[in-house]
mmCIF file of C-alpha atoms in Angstrom:
data_model
loop_
_atom_site.group_PDB
_atom_site.id
_atom_site.type_symbol
_atom_site.label_atom_id
_atom_site.label_comp_id
_atom_site.label_asym_id
_atom_site.label_seq_id
_atom_site.Cartn_x
_atom_site.Cartn_y
_atom_site.Cartn_z
ATOM 1 C CA UNK A 1 -93.848 41.930 241.984
ATOM 2 C CA UNK A 2 -93.097 46.035 242.778
ATOM 3 C CA UNK A 3 -93.816 48.611 240.038
ATOM 4 C CA UNK A 4 -90.400 49.086 239.269
ATOM 5 C CA UNK A 5 -90.352 45.006 238.504
ATOM 6 C CA UNK A 6 -92.811 45.543 236.329
ATOM 7 C CA UNK A 7 -92.243 48.200 234.415
ATOM 8 C CA UNK A 8 -88.973 46.076 234.339
ATOM 9 C CA UNK A 9 -90.392 43.441 232.922
ATOM 10 C CA UNK A 10 -93.028 45.206 230.586
ATOM 11 C CA UNK A 11 -89.900 47.604 228.686
ATOM 12 C CA UNK A 12 -88.407 43.580 227.603
ATOM 13 C CA UNK A 13 -91.817 42.470 226.288
ATOM 14 C CA UNK A 14 -92.469 45.667 224.499
ATOM 15 C CA UNK A 15 -89.218 45.314 222.630
ATOM 16 C CA UNK A 16 -89.738 41.747 221.154
ATOM 17 C CA UNK A 17 -94.052 42.454 220.370
ATOM 18 C CA UNK A 18 -92.742 45.337 219.084
ATOM 19 C CA UNK A 19 -89.866 44.228 216.699
ATOM 20 C CA UNK A 20 -91.529 43.046 213.526
ATOM 21 C CA UNK A 21 -88.870 40.491 210.562
ATOM 22 C CA UNK A 22 -89.257 43.136 208.036
ATOM 23 C CA UNK A 23 -88.792 46.302 210.671
ATOM 24 C CA UNK A 24 -85.493 47.626 210.576
ATOM 25 C CA UNK A 25 -83.264 48.346 214.171
ATOM 26 C CA UNK A 26 -82.416 51.748 214.213
ATOM 27 C CA UNK A 27 -78.226 50.916 216.664
ATOM 28 C CA UNK A 28 -76.953 54.225 215.469
ATOM 29 C CA UNK A 29 -76.939 56.859 217.891
ATOM 30 C CA UNK A 30 -77.957 60.417 215.973
ATOM 31 C CA UNK A 31 -77.925 64.369 217.833
ATOM 32 C CA UNK A 32 -81.326 64.790 217.071
ATOM 33 C CA UNK A 33 -82.146 68.026 214.621
ATOM 34 C CA UNK A 34 -82.867 71.300 216.558
ATOM 35 C CA UNK A 35 -86.414 71.718 214.723
ATOM 36 C CA UNK A 36 -87.781 70.433 211.822
ATOM 37 C CA UNK A 37 -88.823 74.211 210.986
ATOM 38 C CA UNK A 38 -86.655 76.007 208.332
ATOM 39 C CA UNK A 39 -83.646 78.553 209.105
ATOM 40 C CA UNK A 40 -84.759 81.216 207.335
ATOM 41 C CA UNK A 41 -84.143 84.892 209.493
ATOM 42 C CA UNK A 42 -85.601 86.475 206.627
ATOM 43 C CA UNK A 43 -88.942 85.226 207.113
ATOM 44 C CA UNK A 44 -88.731 84.385 210.839
ATOM 45 C CA UNK A 45 -87.052 83.049 214.003
ATOM 46 C CA UNK A 46 -88.717 79.497 214.861
ATOM 47 C CA UNK A 47 -85.521 77.613 213.918
ATOM 48 C CA UNK A 48 -83.774 79.742 216.331
ATOM 49 C CA UNK A 49 -86.620 79.834 219.088
ATOM 50 C CA UNK A 50 -86.907 75.530 218.789
ATOM 51 C CA UNK A 51 -82.859 75.170 218.719
ATOM 52 C CA UNK A 52 -82.534 77.641 221.725
ATOM 53 C CA UNK A 53 -85.543 76.813 223.911
ATOM 54 C CA UNK A 54 -86.785 73.553 222.728
ATOM 55 C CA UNK A 55 -89.607 73.152 220.283
ATOM 56 C CA UNK A 56 -92.634 72.905 223.462
ATOM 57 C CA UNK A 57 -90.576 75.394 225.362
ATOM 58 C CA UNK A 58 -91.093 77.531 222.336
ATOM 59 C CA UNK A 59 -94.514 77.363 221.939
ATOM 60 C CA UNK A 60 -94.883 78.796 225.817
ATOM 61 C CA UNK A 61 -92.772 81.855 225.171
ATOM 62 C CA UNK A 62 -95.378 82.348 222.418
ATOM 63 C CA UNK A 63 -98.187 83.226 224.637
ATOM 64 C CA UNK A 64 -96.071 85.905 227.199
ATOM 65 C CA UNK A 65 -96.281 89.409 226.252
ATOM 66 C CA UNK A 66 -92.477 90.946 225.572
ATOM 67 C CA UNK A 67 -91.676 92.542 228.574
ATOM 68 C CA UNK A 68 -92.288 88.532 230.129
ATOM 69 C CA UNK A 69 -90.600 86.930 227.199
ATOM 70 C CA UNK A 70 -88.152 89.579 228.308
ATOM 71 C CA UNK A 71 -87.951 89.116 231.837
ATOM 72 C CA UNK A 72 -87.763 85.389 231.431
ATOM 73 C CA UNK A 73 -85.006 85.035 228.808
ATOM 74 C CA UNK A 74 -83.378 86.931 231.673
ATOM 75 C CA UNK A 75 -83.637 84.345 234.270
ATOM 76 C CA UNK A 76 -82.465 81.855 231.399
ATOM 77 C CA UNK A 77 -78.833 84.035 230.722
ATOM 78 C CA UNK A 78 -78.302 83.593 234.377
ATOM 79 C CA UNK A 79 -78.295 79.769 233.712
ATOM 80 C CA UNK A 80 -76.144 79.733 230.529
ATOM 81 C CA UNK A 81 -73.644 82.046 232.609
ATOM 82 C CA UNK A 82 -71.950 78.604 233.835
ATOM 83 C CA UNK A 83 -68.959 80.869 235.226
ATOM 84 C CA UNK A 84 -70.758 84.174 236.861
ATOM 85 C CA UNK A 85 -68.244 86.150 235.215
ATOM 86 C CA UNK A 86 -71.196 88.320 233.643
ATOM 87 C CA UNK A 87 -70.629 87.003 229.712
ATOM 88 C CA UNK A 88 -71.994 84.611 227.859
ATOM 89 C CA UNK A 89 -69.396 82.205 225.380
ATOM 90 C CA UNK A 90 -70.225 80.285 222.263
ATOM 91 C CA UNK A 91 -69.382 77.468 224.436
ATOM 92 C CA UNK A 92 -71.584 78.399 227.212
ATOM 93 C CA UNK A 93 -74.530 79.142 224.687
ATOM 94 C CA UNK A 94 -74.016 75.776 222.771
ATOM 95 C CA UNK A 95 -73.600 73.598 226.529
ATOM 96 C CA UNK A 96 -77.315 75.367 226.901
ATOM 97 C CA UNK A 97 -78.289 74.230 223.092
ATOM 98 C CA UNK A 98 -77.563 70.911 223.621
ATOM 99 C CA UNK A 99 -79.473 70.588 227.090
ATOM 100 C CA UNK A 100 -81.972 72.271 225.879
ATOM 101 C CA UNK A 101 -82.514 70.069 223.179
ATOM 102 C CA UNK A 102 -82.615 67.203 225.472
ATOM 103 C CA UNK A 103 -84.464 68.570 228.611
ATOM 104 C CA UNK A 104 -86.390 64.790 228.352
ATOM 105 C CA UNK A 105 -82.842 62.861 229.474
ATOM 106 C CA UNK A 106 -83.060 65.049 232.419
ATOM 107 C CA UNK A 107 -86.522 64.836 233.376
ATOM 108 C CA UNK A 108 -86.649 61.021 232.456
ATOM 109 C CA UNK A 109 -83.725 60.838 235.308
ATOM 110 C CA UNK A 110 -85.696 63.288 237.633
ATOM 111 C CA UNK A 111 -89.221 60.252 237.172
ATOM 112 C CA UNK A 112 -86.283 57.465 237.979
ATOM 113 C CA UNK A 113 -84.739 59.510 241.468
ATOM 114 C CA UNK A 114 -87.310 59.060 242.937
ATOM 115 C CA UNK A 115 -88.242 55.643 242.278
ATOM 116 C CA UNK A 116 -84.491 54.958 243.239
ATOM 117 C CA UNK A 117 -82.634 57.352 245.922
ATOM 118 C CA UNK A 118 -84.560 54.956 248.809
ATOM 119 C CA UNK A 119 -83.310 56.417 251.766
ATOM 120 C CA UNK A 120 -84.068 60.162 250.214
ATOM 121 C CA UNK A 121 -79.769 61.169 250.670
ATOM 122 C CA UNK A 122 -79.911 62.494 247.750
ATOM 123 C CA UNK A 123 -77.517 59.531 245.402
ATOM 124 C CA UNK A 124 -78.064 56.602 244.331
ATOM 125 C CA UNK A 125 -76.062 53.227 245.564
ATOM 126 C CA UNK A 126 -75.518 49.841 243.892
ATOM 127 C CA UNK A 127 -77.887 48.713 245.965
ATOM 128 C CA UNK A 128 -80.547 50.423 245.929
ATOM 129 C CA UNK A 129 -80.794 50.573 242.414
ATOM 130 C CA UNK A 130 -80.683 47.148 242.599
ATOM 131 C CA UNK A 131 -83.145 46.198 245.036
ATOM 132 C CA UNK A 132 -85.326 48.902 243.205
ATOM 133 C CA UNK A 133 -85.002 46.992 240.263
ATOM 134 C CA UNK A 134 -84.308 43.581 240.287
ATOM 135 C CA UNK A 135 -85.478 42.853 244.063
ATOM 136 C CA UNK A 136 -87.246 39.464 244.715
ATOM 137 C CA UNK A 137 -87.184 38.642 241.276
ATOM 138 C CA UNK A 138 -83.390 37.609 241.134
ATOM 139 C CA UNK A 139 -84.572 35.036 244.083
ATOM 140 C CA UNK A 140 -86.851 32.921 241.481
ATOM 141 C CA UNK A 141 -84.251 30.930 239.881
ATOM 142 C CA UNK A 142 -87.044 30.477 237.165
ATOM 143 C CA UNK A 143 -88.702 32.805 236.010
ATOM 144 C CA UNK A 144 -91.798 32.395 233.908
ATOM 145 C CA UNK A 145 -91.392 35.086 231.854
ATOM 146 C CA UNK A 146 -87.641 33.331 230.572
ATOM 147 C CA UNK A 147 -85.337 36.846 231.196
ATOM 148 C CA UNK A 148 -82.314 36.103 232.341
ATOM 149 C CA UNK A 149 -82.655 39.085 235.335
ATOM 150 C CA UNK A 150 -79.181 37.732 236.706
ATOM 151 C CA UNK A 151 -77.064 38.277 234.059
ATOM 152 C CA UNK A 152 -79.510 41.548 233.371
ATOM 153 C CA UNK A 153 -78.555 42.948 236.745
ATOM 154 C CA UNK A 154 -74.261 41.902 235.828
ATOM 155 C CA UNK A 155 -74.847 44.255 232.724
ATOM 156 C CA UNK A 156 -76.360 46.585 234.827
ATOM 157 C CA UNK A 157 -73.530 46.454 237.938
ATOM 158 C CA UNK A 158 -70.910 46.919 234.732
ATOM 159 C CA UNK A 159 -72.382 50.127 233.465
ATOM 160 C CA UNK A 160 -73.379 51.490 237.547
ATOM 161 C CA UNK A 161 -69.229 51.007 237.676
ATOM 162 C CA UNK A 162 -68.768 52.847 234.109
ATOM 163 C CA UNK A 163 -70.355 55.380 235.387
ATOM 164 C CA UNK A 164 -69.482 55.694 239.089
ATOM 165 C CA UNK A 165 -66.812 57.953 237.890
ATOM 166 C CA UNK A 166 -64.406 57.551 241.726
ATOM 167 C CA UNK A 167 -65.330 53.815 242.721
ATOM 168 C CA UNK A 168 -67.484 54.362 245.829
ATOM 169 C CA UNK A 169 -70.911 52.203 243.294
ATOM 170 C CA UNK A 170 -72.942 55.465 245.412
ATOM 171 C CA UNK A 171 -74.169 57.654 242.389
ATOM 172 C CA UNK A 172 -74.534 61.349 242.093
ATOM 173 C CA UNK A 173 -77.170 62.733 239.864
ATOM 174 C CA UNK A 174 -74.817 63.196 236.876
ATOM 175 C CA UNK A 175 -73.715 59.848 238.324
ATOM 176 C CA UNK A 176 -76.988 58.440 237.112
ATOM 177 C CA UNK A 177 -77.797 60.308 234.167
ATOM 178 C CA UNK A 178 -74.509 58.310 232.389
ATOM 179 C CA UNK A 179 -75.532 55.023 233.929
ATOM 180 C CA UNK A 180 -79.361 55.707 232.458
ATOM 181 C CA UNK A 181 -77.861 57.834 228.842
ATOM 182 C CA UNK A 182 -74.224 56.384 228.343
ATOM 183 C CA UNK A 183 -74.680 57.631 225.514
ATOM 184 C CA UNK A 184 -74.574 61.249 226.059
ATOM 185 C CA UNK A 185 -71.115 60.899 227.781
ATOM 186 C CA UNK A 186 -67.330 60.870 225.786
ATOM 187 C CA UNK A 187 -66.261 58.560 228.856
ATOM 188 C CA UNK A 188 -69.986 55.862 228.391
ATOM 189 C CA UNK A 189 -68.973 55.342 224.858
ATOM 190 C CA UNK A 190 -66.691 52.682 225.138
ATOM 191 C CA UNK A 191 -69.487 50.492 227.311
ATOM 192 C CA UNK A 192 -71.973 51.316 224.788
ATOM 193 C CA UNK A 193 -70.029 49.691 222.010
ATOM 194 C CA UNK A 194 -69.783 46.932 224.205
ATOM 195 C CA UNK A 195 -72.940 46.262 224.711
ATOM 196 C CA UNK A 196 -73.559 46.574 221.639
ATOM 197 C CA UNK A 197 -71.353 44.171 220.330
ATOM 198 C CA UNK A 198 -72.568 41.537 222.607
ATOM 199 C CA UNK A 199 -75.543 41.761 221.774
ATOM 200 C CA UNK A 200 -75.339 41.087 217.928
ATOM 201 C CA UNK A 201 -71.765 38.750 218.017
ATOM 202 C CA UNK A 202 -73.878 35.743 218.516
ATOM 203 C CA UNK A 203 -70.742 33.108 218.271
ATOM 204 C CA UNK A 204 -68.732 35.491 220.869
ATOM 205 C CA UNK A 205 -65.581 35.744 218.205
ATOM 206 C CA UNK A 206 -65.079 39.589 219.420
ATOM 207 C CA UNK A 207 -66.161 40.917 216.133
ATOM 208 C CA UNK A 208 -69.513 41.227 214.018
ATOM 209 C CA UNK A 209 -69.689 39.459 210.613
ATOM 210 C CA UNK A 210 -71.995 40.286 207.675
ATOM 211 C CA UNK A 211 -74.452 37.770 208.986
ATOM 212 C CA UNK A 212 -74.914 38.621 211.884
ATOM 213 C CA UNK A 213 -74.736 42.342 211.257
ATOM 214 C CA UNK A 214 -78.134 41.586 209.231
ATOM 215 C CA UNK A 215 -79.580 38.724 212.125
ATOM 216 C CA UNK A 216 -79.238 42.428 214.488
ATOM 217 C CA UNK A 217 -82.039 43.928 212.364
ATOM 218 C CA UNK A 218 -83.892 41.752 210.153
ATOM 219 C CA UNK A 219 -85.562 37.653 210.805
ATOM 220 C CA UNK A 220 -86.435 36.346 207.553
ATOM 221 C CA UNK A 221 -88.751 34.558 208.830
ATOM 222 C CA UNK A 222 -89.703 32.191 205.760
ATOM 223 C CA UNK A 223 -89.405 34.774 203.672
ATOM 224 C CA UNK A 224 -88.639 34.141 199.858
ATOM 225 C CA UNK A 225 -86.896 37.454 198.738
ATOM 226 C CA UNK A 226 -85.424 39.385 201.096
ATOM 227 C CA UNK A 227 -86.464 43.785 201.285
ATOM 228 C CA UNK A 228 -84.710 45.893 199.343
ATOM 229 C CA UNK A 229 -83.403 47.756 202.674
ATOM 230 C CA UNK A 230 -81.551 44.681 203.912
ATOM 231 C CA UNK A 231 -79.797 44.540 200.335
ATOM 232 C CA UNK A 232 -78.933 47.730 200.590
ATOM 233 C CA UNK A 233 -77.654 46.827 204.144
ATOM 234 C CA UNK A 234 -75.395 44.209 202.937
ATOM 235 C CA UNK A 235 -74.196 46.930 200.522
ATOM 236 C CA UNK A 236 -73.076 49.192 203.764
ATOM 237 C CA UNK A 237 -71.403 46.660 205.524
ATOM 238 C CA UNK A 238 -68.895 45.221 202.268
ATOM 239 C CA UNK A 239 -68.691 49.425 201.827
ATOM 240 C CA UNK A 240 -68.576 51.015 204.729
ATOM 241 C CA UNK A 241 -68.912 50.209 207.778
ATOM 242 C CA UNK A 242 -65.698 46.659 207.509
ATOM 243 C CA UNK A 243 -63.703 49.911 206.901
ATOM 244 C CA UNK A 244 -60.402 47.266 206.838
ATOM 245 C CA UNK A 245 -61.679 44.248 204.081
ATOM 246 C CA UNK A 246 -61.990 41.644 206.713
ATOM 247 C CA UNK A 247 -65.431 40.634 206.833
ATOM 248 C CA UNK A 248 -65.663 41.922 209.985
ATOM 249 C CA UNK A 249 -66.415 45.223 212.195
ATOM 250 C CA UNK A 250 -64.347 45.245 215.284
ATOM 251 C CA UNK A 251 -64.518 47.455 218.030
ATOM 252 C CA UNK A 252 -63.699 50.637 216.484
ATOM 253 C CA UNK A 253 -65.321 49.509 213.231
ATOM 254 C CA UNK A 254 -68.813 48.705 215.595
ATOM 255 C CA UNK A 255 -68.279 52.490 217.433
ATOM 256 C CA UNK A 256 -67.958 54.572 213.607
ATOM 257 C CA UNK A 257 -70.797 52.552 213.148
ATOM 258 C CA UNK A 258 -73.326 53.234 216.161
ATOM 259 C CA UNK A 259 -71.700 56.719 217.318
ATOM 260 C CA UNK A 260 -70.126 58.401 214.070
ATOM 261 C CA UNK A 261 -68.341 61.651 213.849
ATOM 262 C CA UNK A 262 -71.985 64.204 213.498
ATOM 263 C CA UNK A 263 -72.393 67.552 212.580
ATOM 264 C CA UNK A 264 -72.140 70.036 215.144
ATOM 265 C CA UNK A 265 -75.441 71.206 214.907
ATOM 266 C CA UNK A 266 -75.561 73.059 218.354
ATOM 267 C CA UNK A 267 -72.257 74.597 218.007
ATOM 268 C CA UNK A 268 -73.073 76.122 214.423
ATOM 269 C CA UNK A 269 -76.616 77.879 215.844
ATOM 270 C CA UNK A 270 -74.429 79.109 219.029
ATOM 271 C CA UNK A 271 -72.314 80.425 216.671
ATOM 272 C CA UNK A 272 -75.118 82.042 214.845
ATOM 273 C CA UNK A 273 -76.939 83.433 217.727
ATOM 274 C CA UNK A 274 -73.419 85.206 219.079
ATOM 275 C CA UNK A 275 -72.915 86.927 215.779
ATOM 276 C CA UNK A 276 -75.819 88.318 215.559
ATOM 277 C CA UNK A 277 -76.561 89.348 218.678
ATOM 278 C CA UNK A 278 -72.763 90.629 219.536
ATOM 279 C CA UNK A 279 -73.331 94.593 219.109
ATOM 280 C CA UNK A 280 -69.640 95.523 220.167
ATOM 281 C CA UNK A 281 -67.996 91.722 218.313
ATOM 282 C CA UNK A 282 -65.895 91.008 221.064
ATOM 283 C CA UNK A 283 -67.273 87.900 220.776
ATOM 284 C CA UNK A 284 -69.319 86.821 224.038
ATOM 285 C CA UNK A 285 -72.139 88.494 225.159
ATOM 286 C CA UNK A 286 -73.962 90.233 227.958
ATOM 287 C CA UNK A 287 -77.151 90.200 229.577
ATOM 288 C CA UNK A 288 -78.309 92.556 228.069
ATOM 289 C CA UNK A 289 -77.449 92.353 224.292
ATOM 290 C CA UNK A 290 -78.942 89.306 224.563
ATOM 291 C CA UNK A 291 -82.623 90.710 226.153
ATOM 292 C CA UNK A 292 -81.666 93.429 223.122
ATOM 293 C CA UNK A 293 -82.274 90.422 220.730
ATOM 294 C CA UNK A 294 -85.065 89.157 221.922
ATOM 295 C CA UNK A 295 -86.872 88.595 219.699
ATOM 296 C CA UNK A 296 -84.225 86.064 217.737
ATOM 297 C CA UNK A 297 -83.583 83.759 221.026
ATOM 298 C CA UNK A 298 -87.539 83.576 221.870
ATOM 299 C CA UNK A 299 -91.162 84.258 220.785
ATOM 300 C CA UNK A 300 -93.700 86.524 222.445
ATOM 301 C CA UNK A 301 -97.083 87.164 221.132
ATOM 302 C CA UNK A 302 -95.285 90.381 220.010
ATOM 303 C CA UNK A 303 -92.769 88.173 217.358
ATOM 304 C CA UNK A 304 -95.930 85.086 216.635
ATOM 305 C CA UNK A 305 -98.666 87.674 215.948
ATOM 306 C CA UNK A 306 -95.766 89.954 213.522
ATOM 307 C CA UNK A 307 -94.434 86.783 211.994
ATOM 308 C CA UNK A 308 -98.452 85.660 211.615
ATOM 309 C CA UNK A 309 -98.715 89.043 209.686
ATOM 310 C CA UNK A 310 -96.394 88.195 207.153
ATOM 311 C CA UNK A 311 -97.992 84.864 206.473
ATOM 312 C CA UNK A 312 -101.361 86.713 205.686
ATOM 313 C CA UNK A 313 -99.600 89.303 203.717
ATOM 314 C CA UNK A 314 -97.727 86.025 201.687
ATOM 315 C CA UNK A 315 -101.423 84.540 201.323
#
């Protein structure tokens, strides 16, 4: 068994081991919060730094001199300006913030890319992915672990074909990202809903009834009484999930449940940053306008020290 195949097996085992009967399984895909800090620019710009850079990267800027922070910020501006017209729009800034917040996704793709691009041509074909992930496991008609790898492979192939926009069964890095993280792409959301319904719909009637909904989250396992959160979920199903009150969730109702239309925090933050930095009020930012307000976008030793002084004075 290769290391890649072992990881597939191990990940499935971990899911089985860690899912306790009283644990609540959360299938809802939410955008992560931009920062766990309070957004109060009158006190500090910590929230803005986390939002603009991502929490981990924001910490590295706190160790830089103001000059170093400005230099690195200037390089970031060049990346944000996607159309290279010399201006950063709200839309470009929003896209950057979303990228910064989900950098872990792209790092995950980079790690997996190296293990699947077997011929190192900068593309990953379905055959490459299948061979690297499943390999000779598929030749064993009765695997010891009991998993149906052929069914898993068919599901992966269906998702791969959905991610592969041009239908050549060869994925670019963007298409491979959509394959690994379909919830991040609008054109992949139908497959997320389909896979979720297949997991929960035990009687294969094409919809999710109340008991299937609860059964996916909770197993009685001999318990005499359900936990309070299970009772709440029953109420949620009846009052909110089942919108047409027919006793079951169809595809659209399932989509509304697992892929809710959240408030766009990234767009709100982008508009805030533009408003605070746009000196000539033309609705977009130049590199100079951003660097002039560098302490709003990124930290440095100076801003970190200044915030420490404020906290000390308050204490």
